[in-house]
PDB file of C-alpha atoms and ligand atoms in Angstrom:
ATOM      1  CA  MET A   1      25.088  13.604 -31.764  1.00 96.00           C
ATOM      2  CA  GLU A   2      24.961  13.872 -27.991  1.00 98.00           C
ATOM      3  CA  ILE A   3      23.883  11.086 -25.641  1.00 98.00           C
ATOM      4  CA  ILE A   4      22.435  11.689 -22.192  1.00 98.00           C
ATOM      5  CA  LEU A   5      22.347   8.616 -19.956  1.00 98.00           C
ATOM      6  CA  SER A   6      19.595   8.344 -17.396  1.00 98.00           C
ATOM      7  CA  SER A   7      20.548   7.486 -13.838  1.00 98.00           C
ATOM      8  CA  PRO A   8      19.400   5.283 -12.256  1.00 98.00           C
ATOM      9  CA  ARG A   9      19.017   2.717 -15.027  1.00 98.00           C
ATOM     10  CA  GLY A  10      19.690  -0.999 -15.444  1.00 98.00           C
ATOM     11  CA  PHE A  11      19.933  -3.762 -12.889  1.00 98.00           C
ATOM     12  CA  CYS A  12      17.947  -3.471  -9.661  1.00 98.00           C
ATOM     13  CA  ALA A  13      18.855  -5.245  -6.433  1.00 98.00           C
ATOM     14  CA  GLY A  14      16.329  -8.046  -7.067  1.00 98.00           C
ATOM     15  CA  VAL A  15      17.842  -8.867 -10.441  1.00 97.00           C
ATOM     16  CA  VAL A  16      21.423  -8.773  -9.130  1.00 98.00           C
ATOM     17  CA  ARG A  17      20.368 -11.180  -6.384  1.00 98.00           C
ATOM     18  CA  ALA A  18      18.526 -13.558  -8.743  1.00 98.00           C
ATOM     19  CA  ILE A  19      21.462 -13.832 -11.157  1.00 98.00           C
ATOM     20  CA  GLU A  20      23.885 -14.367  -8.267  1.00 98.00           C
ATOM     21  CA  ILE A  21      21.652 -17.142  -6.910  1.00 98.00           C
ATOM     22  CA  VAL A  22      21.798 -19.065 -10.213  1.00 98.00           C
ATOM     23  CA  GLU A  23      25.568 -18.598 -10.421  1.00 98.00           C
ATOM     24  CA  LEU A  24      26.039 -19.798  -6.835  1.00 97.00           C
ATOM     25  CA  CYS A  25      23.806 -22.809  -7.529  1.00 97.00           C
ATOM     26  CA  LEU A  26      25.906 -23.706 -10.561  1.00 97.00           C
ATOM     27  CA  GLN A  27      29.042 -23.591  -8.394  1.00 96.00           C
ATOM     28  CA  LYS A  28      27.620 -25.348  -5.354  1.00 96.00           C
ATOM     29  CA  PHE A  29      25.364 -27.997  -6.896  1.00 96.00           C
ATOM     30  CA  ARG A  30      26.958 -28.353 -10.378  1.00 92.00           C
ATOM     31  CA  PRO A  31      25.082 -28.222 -13.707  1.00 97.00           C
ATOM     32  CA  PRO A  32      22.477 -28.786 -14.824  1.00 97.00           C
ATOM     33  CA  ILE A  33      20.552 -26.311 -12.680  1.00 98.00           C
ATOM     34  CA  TYR A  34      16.964 -25.802 -13.786  1.00 98.00           C
ATOM     35  CA  VAL A  35      15.422 -22.325 -13.731  1.00 98.00           C
ATOM     36  CA  LYS A  36      11.636 -22.065 -13.706  1.00 98.00           C
ATOM     37  CA  HIS A  37      10.654 -19.174 -15.947  1.00 96.00           C
ATOM     38  CA  GLU A  38      13.358 -16.845 -17.322  1.00 96.00           C
ATOM     39  CA  ILE A  39      15.342 -15.924 -14.220  1.00 95.00           C
ATOM     40  CA  VAL A  40      14.823 -12.275 -15.229  1.00 95.00           C
ATOM     41  CA  HIS A  41      13.209 -10.943 -18.403  1.00 95.00           C
ATOM     42  CA  ASN A  42      16.316 -10.473 -20.528  1.00 96.00           C
ATOM     43  CA  PRO A  43      17.473 -12.936 -23.223  1.00 96.00           C
ATOM     44  CA  TYR A  44      21.135 -11.874 -22.926  1.00 97.00           C
ATOM     45  CA  VAL A  45      21.172 -12.716 -19.212  1.00 97.00           C
ATOM     46  CA  VAL A  46      19.268 -15.973 -19.736  1.00 97.00           C
ATOM     47  CA  LYS A  47      21.636 -17.106 -22.527  1.00 98.00           C
ATOM     48  CA  ALA A  48      24.752 -16.260 -20.486  1.00 98.00           C
ATOM     49  CA  LEU A  49      23.501 -18.444 -17.617  1.00 98.00           C
ATOM     50  CA  GLU A  50      22.443 -21.239 -19.979  1.00 98.00           C
ATOM     51  CA  GLU A  51      25.986 -21.295 -21.395  1.00 98.00           C
ATOM     52  CA  LYS A  52      27.193 -22.012 -17.844  1.00 97.00           C
ATOM     53  CA  GLY A  53      24.763 -24.900 -17.400  1.00 98.00           C
ATOM     54  CA  ALA A  54      21.395 -23.447 -16.439  1.00 98.00           C
ATOM     55  CA  ILE A  55      18.319 -24.857 -18.189  1.00 98.00           C
ATOM     56  CA  THR A  56      15.283 -22.569 -18.398  1.00 98.00           C
ATOM     57  CA  VAL A  57      11.880 -24.277 -18.311  1.00 98.00           C
ATOM     58  CA  ASP A  58       8.329 -22.946 -18.222  1.00 97.00           C
ATOM     59  CA  THR A  59       6.817 -25.466 -15.814  1.00 97.00           C
ATOM     60  CA  VAL A  60       7.863 -27.614 -12.875  1.00 98.00           C
ATOM     61  CA  GLU A  61       6.602 -30.693 -14.755  1.00 98.00           C
ATOM     62  CA  GLU A  62       9.510 -30.353 -17.234  1.00 98.00           C
ATOM     63  CA  ILE A  63      12.130 -30.831 -14.510  1.00 98.00           C
ATOM     64  CA  PRO A  64      13.489 -34.342 -13.868  1.00 98.00           C
ATOM     65  CA  PRO A  65      12.846 -35.608 -10.312  1.00 98.00           C
ATOM     66  CA  ASN A  66      15.619 -35.040  -7.725  1.00 98.00           C
ATOM     67  CA  SER A  67      17.058 -32.022  -9.617  1.00 98.00           C
ATOM     68  CA  THR A  68      17.866 -28.548  -8.335  1.00 98.00           C
ATOM     69  CA  VAL A  69      15.646 -25.693  -9.512  1.00 98.00           C
ATOM     70  CA  VAL A  70      15.795 -21.937  -9.031  1.00 98.00           C
ATOM     71  CA  PHE A  71      12.409 -20.198  -9.024  1.00 98.00           C
ATOM     72  CA  SER A  72      12.658 -16.874 -10.874  1.00 97.00           C
ATOM     73  CA  ALA A  73      12.700 -13.352  -9.422  1.00 97.00           C
ATOM     74  CA  HIS A  74       9.060 -12.798 -10.427  1.00 97.00           C
ATOM     75  CA  GLY A  75       7.714 -15.086  -7.704  1.00 98.00           C
ATOM     76  CA  SER A  76       5.834 -18.366  -7.879  1.00 98.00           C
ATOM     77  CA  PRO A  77       2.446 -19.630  -6.675  1.00 98.00           C
ATOM     78  CA  PRO A  78       2.345 -22.155  -3.798  1.00 98.00           C
ATOM     79  CA  ASP A  79       1.199 -24.817  -6.317  1.00 98.00           C
ATOM     80  CA  ASP A  80       4.628 -24.740  -7.938  1.00 98.00           C
ATOM     81  CA  PHE A  81       6.340 -25.350  -4.579  1.00 98.00           C
ATOM     82  CA  GLN A  82       4.006 -28.280  -3.970  1.00 98.00           C
ATOM     83  CA  LYS A  83       4.705 -29.765  -7.419  1.00 98.00           C
ATOM     84  CA  ALA A  84       8.448 -29.368  -6.792  1.00 98.00           C
ATOM     85  CA  HIS A  85       8.093 -31.132  -3.446  1.00 98.00           C
ATOM     86  CA  ASP A  86       6.193 -33.983  -5.151  1.00 98.00           C
ATOM     87  CA  ARG A  87       9.111 -34.401  -7.597  1.00 98.00           C
ATOM     88  CA  ASN A  88      11.665 -34.276  -4.785  1.00 98.00           C
ATOM     89  CA  LEU A  89      13.308 -31.163  -6.224  1.00 98.00           C
ATOM     90  CA  ARG A  90      15.712 -28.977  -4.298  1.00 98.00           C
ATOM     91  CA  VAL A  91      14.153 -25.505  -4.666  1.00 98.00           C
ATOM     92  CA  ILE A  92      16.160 -22.322  -4.335  1.00 97.00           C
ATOM     93  CA  ASP A  93      13.758 -19.394  -4.369  1.00 97.00           C
ATOM     94  CA  ALA A  94      15.060 -16.266  -6.152  1.00 98.00           C
ATOM     95  CA  THR A  95      11.805 -14.333  -5.741  1.00 98.00           C
ATOM     96  CA  CYS A  96      12.633 -10.664  -5.216  1.00 98.00           C
ATOM     97  CA  PRO A  97      11.992  -9.761  -1.564  1.00 98.00           C
ATOM     98  CA  LEU A  98       9.781  -6.895  -2.744  1.00 98.00           C
ATOM     99  CA  VAL A  99       7.550  -9.389  -4.567  1.00 98.00           C
ATOM    100  CA  THR A 100       7.514 -11.643  -1.504  1.00 98.00           C
ATOM    101  CA  ARG A 101       6.286  -8.638   0.469  1.00 98.00           C
ATOM    102  CA  VAL A 102       3.252  -8.400  -1.856  1.00 98.00           C
ATOM    103  CA  HIS A 103       2.616 -12.139  -1.395  1.00 98.00           C
ATOM    104  CA  ASN A 104       2.676 -11.675   2.370  1.00 98.00           C
ATOM    105  CA  GLU A 105       0.305  -8.716   2.167  1.00 98.00           C
ATOM    106  CA  ALA A 106      -2.167 -10.783   0.115  1.00 98.00           C
ATOM    107  CA  ILE A 107      -2.110 -13.585   2.696  1.00 98.00           C
ATOM    108  CA  LYS A 108      -2.400 -11.152   5.636  1.00 98.00           C
ATOM    109  CA  TYR A 109      -5.299  -9.074   4.318  1.00 98.00           C
ATOM    110  CA  ASN A 110      -7.184 -12.133   3.146  1.00 98.00           C
ATOM    111  CA  SER A 111      -6.837 -13.709   6.591  1.00 98.00           C
ATOM    112  CA  GLU A 112      -8.115 -10.456   8.153  1.00 98.00           C
ATOM    113  CA  GLY A 113     -11.309 -10.735   6.105  1.00 98.00           C
ATOM    114  CA  LYS A 114     -10.603  -8.116   3.456  1.00 98.00           C
ATOM    115  CA  ARG A 115     -11.267  -8.786  -0.229  1.00 98.00           C
ATOM    116  CA  VAL A 116      -7.987  -8.376  -2.112  1.00 98.00           C
ATOM    117  CA  ILE A 117      -7.739  -6.529  -5.439  1.00 97.00           C
ATOM    118  CA  LEU A 118      -4.491  -6.797  -7.401  1.00 97.00           C
ATOM    119  CA  VAL A 119      -3.728  -4.144 -10.021  1.00 96.00           C
ATOM    120  CA  GLY A 120      -1.561  -5.762 -12.692  1.00 95.00           C
ATOM    121  CA  HIS A 121      -1.238  -7.388 -16.115  1.00 92.00           C
ATOM    122  CA  ARG A 122      -3.049 -10.684 -16.601  1.00 89.00           C
ATOM    123  CA  GLY A 123      -0.643 -13.470 -17.559  1.00 90.00           C
ATOM    124  CA  HIS A 124       2.531 -11.762 -16.290  1.00 93.00           C
ATOM    125  CA  ALA A 125       4.665 -14.180 -14.252  1.00 95.00           C
ATOM    126  CA  GLU A 126       4.591 -11.940 -11.188  1.00 97.00           C
ATOM    127  CA  VAL A 127       0.797 -11.649 -11.317  1.00 97.00           C
ATOM    128  CA  ASN A 128       0.455 -15.441 -11.629  1.00 97.00           C
ATOM    129  CA  GLY A 129       2.641 -15.880  -8.560  1.00 98.00           C
ATOM    130  CA  THR A 130       0.788 -13.282  -6.489  1.00 98.00           C
ATOM    131  CA  MET A 131      -2.675 -14.523  -7.488  1.00 98.00           C
ATOM    132  CA  GLY A 132      -1.779 -17.982  -6.232  1.00 98.00           C
ATOM    133  CA  GLN A 133      -1.233 -16.718  -2.673  1.00 98.00           C
ATOM    134  CA  ALA A 134      -4.860 -15.982  -1.762  1.00 98.00           C
ATOM    135  CA  PRO A 135      -8.235 -15.399  -3.435  1.00 98.00           C
ATOM    136  CA  MET A 136      -8.200 -12.027  -5.192  1.00 97.00           C
ATOM    137  CA  ALA A 137      -9.611 -10.068  -8.116  1.00 96.00           C
ATOM    138  CA  LEU A 138      -7.345  -8.700 -10.842  1.00 96.00           C
ATOM    139  CA  VAL A 139      -7.835  -5.202 -12.242  1.00 94.00           C
ATOM    140  CA  ASP A 140      -5.848  -4.199 -15.315  1.00 85.00           C
ATOM    141  CA  ASP A 141      -4.081  -0.876 -14.864  1.00 75.00           C
ATOM    142  CA  THR A 142      -4.427   0.221 -18.488  1.00 70.00           C
ATOM    143  CA  GLY A 143      -7.791  -0.739 -19.982  1.00 65.00           C
ATOM    144  CA  PRO A 144     -11.184   0.423 -18.732  1.00 64.00           C
ATOM    145  CA  ALA A 145     -10.983  -0.913 -15.180  1.00 65.00           C
ATOM    146  CA  GLU A 146     -13.500  -3.736 -14.757  1.00 82.00           C
ATOM    147  CA  LEU A 147     -14.133  -3.676 -11.032  1.00 91.00           C
ATOM    148  CA  PRO A 148     -15.420  -6.595  -8.989  1.00 94.00           C
ATOM    149  CA  ASN A 149     -19.160  -6.696  -8.488  1.00 94.00           C
ATOM    150  CA  TRP A 150     -18.942  -6.518  -4.675  1.00 96.00           C
ATOM    151  CA  ASP A 151     -20.987  -4.294  -2.328  1.00 97.00           C
ATOM    152  CA  SER A 152     -19.527  -0.799  -2.185  1.00 96.00           C
ATOM    153  CA  ASP A 153     -18.854  -1.076   1.583  1.00 97.00           C
ATOM    154  CA  THR A 154     -16.841  -4.306   1.187  1.00 98.00           C
ATOM    155  CA  PRO A 155     -13.499  -3.897   3.005  1.00 98.00           C
ATOM    156  CA  VAL A 156     -10.862  -4.203   0.277  1.00 98.00           C
ATOM    157  CA  ALA A 157      -7.076  -4.176   0.186  1.00 98.00           C
ATOM    158  CA  ILE A 158      -5.525  -2.875  -3.045  1.00 98.00           C
ATOM    159  CA  LEU A 159      -2.174  -4.409  -3.994  1.00 98.00           C
ATOM    160  CA  THR A 160      -0.190  -3.856  -7.184  1.00 97.00           C
ATOM    161  CA  GLN A 161       2.292  -5.604  -9.422  1.00 97.00           C
ATOM    162  CA  THR A 162       5.701  -4.092  -8.643  1.00 97.00           C
ATOM    163  CA  THR A 163       6.629  -2.978 -12.162  1.00 95.00           C
ATOM    164  CA  LEU A 164       3.653  -0.960 -13.417  1.00 94.00           C
ATOM    165  CA  SER A 165       3.453   2.612 -14.636  1.00 92.00           C
ATOM    166  CA  VAL A 166       3.331   4.937 -11.633  1.00 94.00           C
ATOM    167  CA  ASP A 167       0.721   7.175 -13.304  1.00 92.00           C
ATOM    168  CA  ASP A 168      -1.517   4.376 -14.675  1.00 90.00           C
ATOM    169  CA  THR A 169      -1.462   2.684 -11.282  1.00 93.00           C
ATOM    170  CA  ALA A 170      -2.511   5.870  -9.508  1.00 93.00           C
ATOM    171  CA  ARG A 171      -5.459   6.198 -11.925  1.00 91.00           C
ATOM    172  CA  ALA A 172      -6.528   2.562 -11.468  1.00 91.00           C
ATOM    173  CA  VAL A 173      -6.252   2.816  -7.671  1.00 93.00           C
ATOM    174  CA  SER A 174      -8.298   5.999  -7.674  1.00 93.00           C
ATOM    175  CA  LYS A 175     -11.095   4.281  -9.647  1.00 92.00           C
ATOM    176  CA  ILE A 176     -11.135   1.433  -7.139  1.00 94.00           C
ATOM    177  CA  GLN A 177     -11.228   3.871  -4.202  1.00 95.00           C
ATOM    178  CA  ASN A 178     -14.161   5.689  -5.790  1.00 95.00           C
ATOM    179  CA  ARG A 179     -16.064   2.415  -6.037  1.00 94.00           C
ATOM    180  CA  PHE A 180     -15.227   0.964  -2.597  1.00 96.00           C
ATOM    181  CA  THR A 181     -15.550   3.207   0.453  1.00 96.00           C
ATOM    182  CA  ASP A 182     -13.446   1.002   2.750  1.00 97.00           C
ATOM    183  CA  ALA A 183     -10.291   0.570   0.652  1.00 97.00           C
ATOM    184  CA  LEU A 184      -6.806   0.134   2.054  1.00 98.00           C
ATOM    185  CA  VAL A 185      -4.096   0.980  -0.498  1.00 97.00           C
ATOM    186  CA  ARG A 186      -0.609  -0.506  -0.463  1.00 96.00           C
ATOM    187  CA  ASN A 187       2.082   1.130  -2.537  1.00 87.00           C
ATOM    188  CA  ASP A 188       3.728  -1.968  -3.999  1.00 97.00           C
ATOM    189  CA  LEU A 189       5.476  -0.362  -6.989  1.00 97.00           C
ATOM    190  CA  CYS A 190       9.100  -1.102  -6.235  1.00 97.00           C
ATOM    191  CA  TYR A 191      11.819   1.498  -5.775  1.00 98.00           C
ATOM    192  CA  ALA A 192      13.545   0.482  -9.037  1.00 97.00           C
ATOM    193  CA  THR A 193      10.380   0.918 -11.106  1.00 97.00           C
ATOM    194  CA  THR A 194       9.534   4.248  -9.487  1.00 97.00           C
ATOM    195  CA  ASN A 195      13.060   5.668  -9.712  1.00 98.00           C
ATOM    196  CA  ARG A 196      13.657   4.673 -13.350  1.00 98.00           C
ATOM    197  CA  GLN A 197      10.335   6.194 -14.399  1.00 97.00           C
ATOM    198  CA  GLU A 198      11.041   9.393 -12.449  1.00 98.00           C
ATOM    199  CA  ALA A 199      14.449   9.655 -14.109  1.00 98.00           C
ATOM    200  CA  VAL A 200      13.134   9.037 -17.632  1.00 98.00           C
ATOM    201  CA  LYS A 201      10.535  11.803 -17.217  1.00 98.00           C
ATOM    202  CA  LYS A 202      13.361  14.265 -16.499  1.00 98.00           C
ATOM    203  CA  LEU A 203      15.421  12.789 -19.322  1.00 98.00           C
ATOM    204  CA  ALA A 204      12.592  13.264 -21.831  1.00 98.00           C
ATOM    205  CA  GLU A 205      12.610  17.019 -21.101  1.00 97.00           C
ATOM    206  CA  GLN A 206      16.210  17.291 -22.304  1.00 97.00           C
ATOM    207  CA  VAL A 207      16.415  15.098 -25.421  1.00 98.00           C
ATOM    208  CA  ASP A 208      14.887  14.625 -28.900  1.00 98.00           C
ATOM    209  CA  MET A 209      14.372  10.897 -28.541  1.00 98.00           C
ATOM    210  CA  VAL A 210      14.623   8.177 -25.871  1.00 98.00           C
ATOM    211  CA  LEU A 211      15.996   4.691 -26.332  1.00 98.00           C
ATOM    212  CA  VAL A 212      15.059   2.140 -23.696  1.00 98.00           C
ATOM    213  CA  ILE A 213      17.433  -0.801 -23.767  1.00 98.00           C
ATOM    214  CA  GLY A 214      15.821  -4.056 -22.672  1.00 97.00           C
ATOM    215  CA  ALA A 215      13.643  -7.012 -23.526  1.00 96.00           C
ATOM    216  CA  GLN A 216      10.259  -6.795 -25.230  1.00 95.00           C
ATOM    217  CA  ASN A 217       8.711  -9.011 -22.508  1.00 92.00           C
ATOM    218  CA  SER A 218      10.029  -6.886 -19.648  1.00 94.00           C
ATOM    219  CA  SER A 219       7.192  -5.033 -17.937  1.00 91.00           C
ATOM    220  CA  ASN A 220       9.368  -2.285 -16.502  1.00 93.00           C
ATOM    221  CA  CYS A 221      11.107  -1.684 -19.874  1.00 96.00           C
ATOM    222  CA  ASN A 222       7.771  -1.280 -21.660  1.00 95.00           C
ATOM    223  CA  ARG A 223       6.577   1.123 -18.990  1.00 95.00           C
ATOM    224  CA  LEU A 224       9.764   3.217 -19.376  1.00 97.00           C
ATOM    225  CA  ARG A 225       9.145   3.526 -23.115  1.00 98.00           C
ATOM    226  CA  GLU A 226       5.524   4.563 -22.546  1.00 96.00           C
ATOM    227  CA  VAL A 227       6.468   7.115 -19.885  1.00 97.00           C
ATOM    228  CA  ALA A 228       9.062   8.716 -22.183  1.00 98.00           C
ATOM    229  CA  GLU A 229       6.590   8.857 -25.066  1.00 97.00           C
ATOM    230  CA  ARG A 230       3.903  10.439 -22.876  1.00 96.00           C
ATOM    231  CA  HIS A 231       6.410  13.111 -21.965  1.00 96.00           C
ATOM    232  CA  GLY A 232       6.593  14.255 -25.536  1.00 94.00           C
ATOM    233  CA  VAL A 233       9.424  12.472 -27.322  1.00 97.00           C
ATOM    234  CA  PRO A 234       9.578   9.457 -29.631  1.00 97.00           C
ATOM    235  CA  ALA A 235      10.722   6.446 -27.624  1.00 98.00           C
ATOM    236  CA  TYR A 236      11.826   2.987 -28.731  1.00 98.00           C
ATOM    237  CA  LEU A 237      12.465  -0.226 -26.815  1.00 98.00           C
ATOM    238  CA  VAL A 238      15.417  -2.152 -28.251  1.00 98.00           C
ATOM    239  CA  ASN A 239      16.955  -5.412 -27.110  1.00 96.00           C
ATOM    240  CA  SER A 240      20.378  -4.478 -28.404  1.00 95.00           C
ATOM    241  CA  ALA A 241      22.334  -2.301 -30.840  1.00 97.00           C
ATOM    242  CA  GLU A 242      21.207  -4.542 -33.711  1.00 96.00           C
ATOM    243  CA  ASP A 243      17.614  -3.321 -33.323  1.00 97.00           C
ATOM    244  CA  LEU A 244      18.470   0.350 -33.981  1.00 97.00           C
ATOM    245  CA  LYS A 245      16.926   1.774 -37.152  1.00 96.00           C
ATOM    246  CA  ASP A 246      18.568   4.576 -39.151  1.00 94.00           C
ATOM    247  CA  GLU A 247      15.263   6.347 -39.788  1.00 95.00           C
ATOM    248  CA  TRP A 248      14.763   6.848 -36.031  1.00 96.00           C
ATOM    249  CA  LEU A 249      17.978   8.856 -35.862  1.00 94.00           C
ATOM    250  CA  ALA A 250      17.450  11.257 -38.769  1.00 91.00           C
ATOM    251  CA  ASP A 251      17.574  14.894 -37.499  1.00 90.00           C
ATOM    252  CA  ILE A 252      18.082  13.742 -33.890  1.00 96.00           C
ATOM    253  CA  MET A 253      20.695  15.786 -32.026  1.00 97.00           C
ATOM    254  CA  LYS A 254      20.247  14.507 -28.464  1.00 98.00           C
ATOM    255  CA  VAL A 255      19.458  10.893 -27.618  1.00 98.00           C
ATOM    256  CA  GLY A 256      18.424   9.914 -24.107  1.00 98.00           C
ATOM    257  CA  ILE A 257      19.215   6.366 -23.021  1.00 98.00           C
ATOM    258  CA  THR A 258      17.791   4.374 -20.163  1.00 98.00           C
ATOM    259  CA  SER A 259      17.491   0.655 -19.477  1.00 98.00           C
ATOM    260  CA  GLY A 260      15.175  -1.603 -17.515  1.00 97.00           C
ATOM    261  CA  ALA A 261      15.822  -3.313 -14.212  1.00 97.00           C
ATOM    262  CA  SER A 262      16.780  -6.568 -15.967  1.00 97.00           C
ATOM    263  CA  THR A 263      19.094  -5.065 -18.623  1.00 98.00           C
ATOM    264  CA  PRO A 264      22.858  -5.596 -18.272  1.00 98.00           C
ATOM    265  CA  GLU A 265      24.986  -2.477 -18.822  1.00 98.00           C
ATOM    266  CA  VAL A 266      26.967  -4.184 -21.600  1.00 98.00           C
ATOM    267  CA  LEU A 267      23.911  -3.811 -23.873  1.00 98.00           C
ATOM    268  CA  VAL A 268      23.818  -0.066 -23.167  1.00 98.00           C
ATOM    269  CA  ASP A 269      27.553   0.149 -23.971  1.00 98.00           C
ATOM    270  CA  GLN A 270      26.966  -1.604 -27.310  1.00 98.00           C
ATOM    271  CA  VAL A 271      24.216   0.858 -28.277  1.00 98.00           C
ATOM    272  CA  ILE A 272      26.484   3.798 -27.375  1.00 98.00           C
ATOM    273  CA  SER A 273      29.298   2.336 -29.508  1.00 98.00           C
ATOM    274  CA  LYS A 274      26.986   1.972 -32.476  1.00 97.00           C
ATOM    275  CA  LEU A 275      25.660   5.540 -32.195  1.00 97.00           C
ATOM    276  CA  LYS A 276      29.201   7.024 -32.074  1.00 96.00           C
ATOM    277  CA  PRO A 277      28.216  10.187 -30.151  1.00 97.00           C
ATOM    278  CA  ASN A 278      30.386  13.332 -29.951  1.00 97.00           C
ATOM    279  CA  LYS A 279      29.478  13.819 -26.320  1.00 98.00           C
ATOM    280  CA  ILE A 280      28.120  11.631 -23.487  1.00 98.00           C
ATOM    281  CA  SER A 281      26.795  12.918 -20.190  1.00 98.00           C
ATOM    282  CA  THR A 282      24.734  11.469 -17.332  1.00 98.00           C
ATOM    283  CA  LEU A 283      21.560  12.892 -15.848  1.00 98.00           C
ATOM    284  CA  ASN A 284      21.668  11.876 -12.181  1.00 98.00           C
ATOM    285  CA  VAL A 285      18.146  12.010 -10.790  1.00 98.00           C
ATOM    286  CA  ILE A 286      18.100   9.613  -7.819  1.00 97.00           C
ATOM    287  CA  GLU A 287      20.864   7.747  -5.969  1.00 97.00           C
ATOM    288  CA  GLU A 288      20.186   4.076  -5.196  1.00 97.00           C
ATOM    289  CA  ASP A 289      21.917   1.953  -2.576  1.00 96.00           C
ATOM    290  CA  VAL A 290      19.518  -0.982  -2.176  1.00 98.00           C
ATOM    291  CA  THR A 291      20.857  -4.514  -1.719  1.00 97.00           C
ATOM    292  CA  PHE A 292      19.115  -7.735  -0.692  1.00 98.00           C
ATOM    293  CA  VAL A 293      20.518 -10.618   1.331  1.00 96.00           C
ATOM    294  CA  LEU A 294      20.920 -13.994  -0.350  1.00 97.00           C
ATOM    295  CA  PRO A 295      18.723 -16.973   0.570  1.00 94.00           C
ATOM    296  CA  GLN A 296      19.717 -18.934   3.671  1.00 90.00           C
ATOM    297  CA  GLU A 297      21.499 -21.617   1.585  1.00 87.00           C
ATOM    298  CA  PHE A 298      24.156 -19.101   0.501  1.00 92.00           C
ATOM    299  CA  ARG A 299      24.651 -17.033   3.608  1.00 84.00           C
ATOM    300  CA  LYS A 300      28.070 -17.491   5.131  1.00 72.00           C
TER     301      LYS A 300
HETATM  302  S1  SF4 B 401      12.067  -4.653 -10.604  1.00 53.89           S
HETATM  303 FE1  SF4 B 401      11.599  -4.274  -8.431  1.00 53.89          FE
HETATM  304  S2  SF4 B 401      10.357  -6.017  -7.787  1.00 53.89           S
HETATM  305 FE2  SF4 B 401      11.327  -6.588  -9.738  1.00 53.89          FE
HETATM  306  S3  SF4 B 401      13.218  -7.640  -9.126  1.00 53.89           S
HETATM  307 FE3  SF4 B 401      13.728  -5.477  -9.360  1.00 53.89          FE
HETATM  308  S4  SF4 B 401      13.517  -4.579  -7.292  1.00 53.89           S
HETATM  309 FE4  SF4 B 401      12.453  -6.544  -7.311  1.00 53.89          FE
END
């Protein structure tokens, strides 16, 4: 069996930054450090940080007063900052700067009098954080788009969750533009999402099957699996080597591997070890050199 590794894959700059923020908090402020929502959507990463003294919680109300809390990379609504203030918490915000940019767009366009439409998945942590920034309507990128019942000449600003399918988003945005004549479109899909999907499309052309390594609750991992499948090959999302099934591999000569923006490379290495390939190569599609500065508290 041959393995072709997709590049880029794995950690994005926002995830690297968020994990580093929790580690720096553990060193600077000492455990326990609370983390509101999984710092990134990967159980391996969450467990590794919990073993060092991080405690993951779902809500601010679970955190004892006067503690230190890191808000996850997905972004948080202003309500959560207010609740943290009321409990006298020290908040370190690990929101990815590319998510913060969407928050700022929502506030700006709302203050300019536009109606904001967010394309995204209801209930996803990032969508909850963005929807708290300003009044807006949510349009799902996959189902039959239920558009707001506003006049067709209403000035609208279309924002998106950062980790959606590039193709589904384009379709949803096009439907909104057809409905509203005065629509301003922001391209909020982040570089990591776009690049990994572009790479997996090319990968799918060269292999018999694609494995996406990552968590079931990771939006960008699920989108990678869907993109690979739509490009004509069976594709499976696995958390780790333990999830591999023998029947998937029968008659498969070339396996393509990619991983989501929150997946550590060690999990990819474990899958490769289990598959015992005769040959491994890398399909380099796009070079990435993005980094983000740390929050003020940790800048030297
Ligand atoms: S996937 Fe994109 S938006 Fe999310 S943390 Fe990574 S760079 Fe930021």
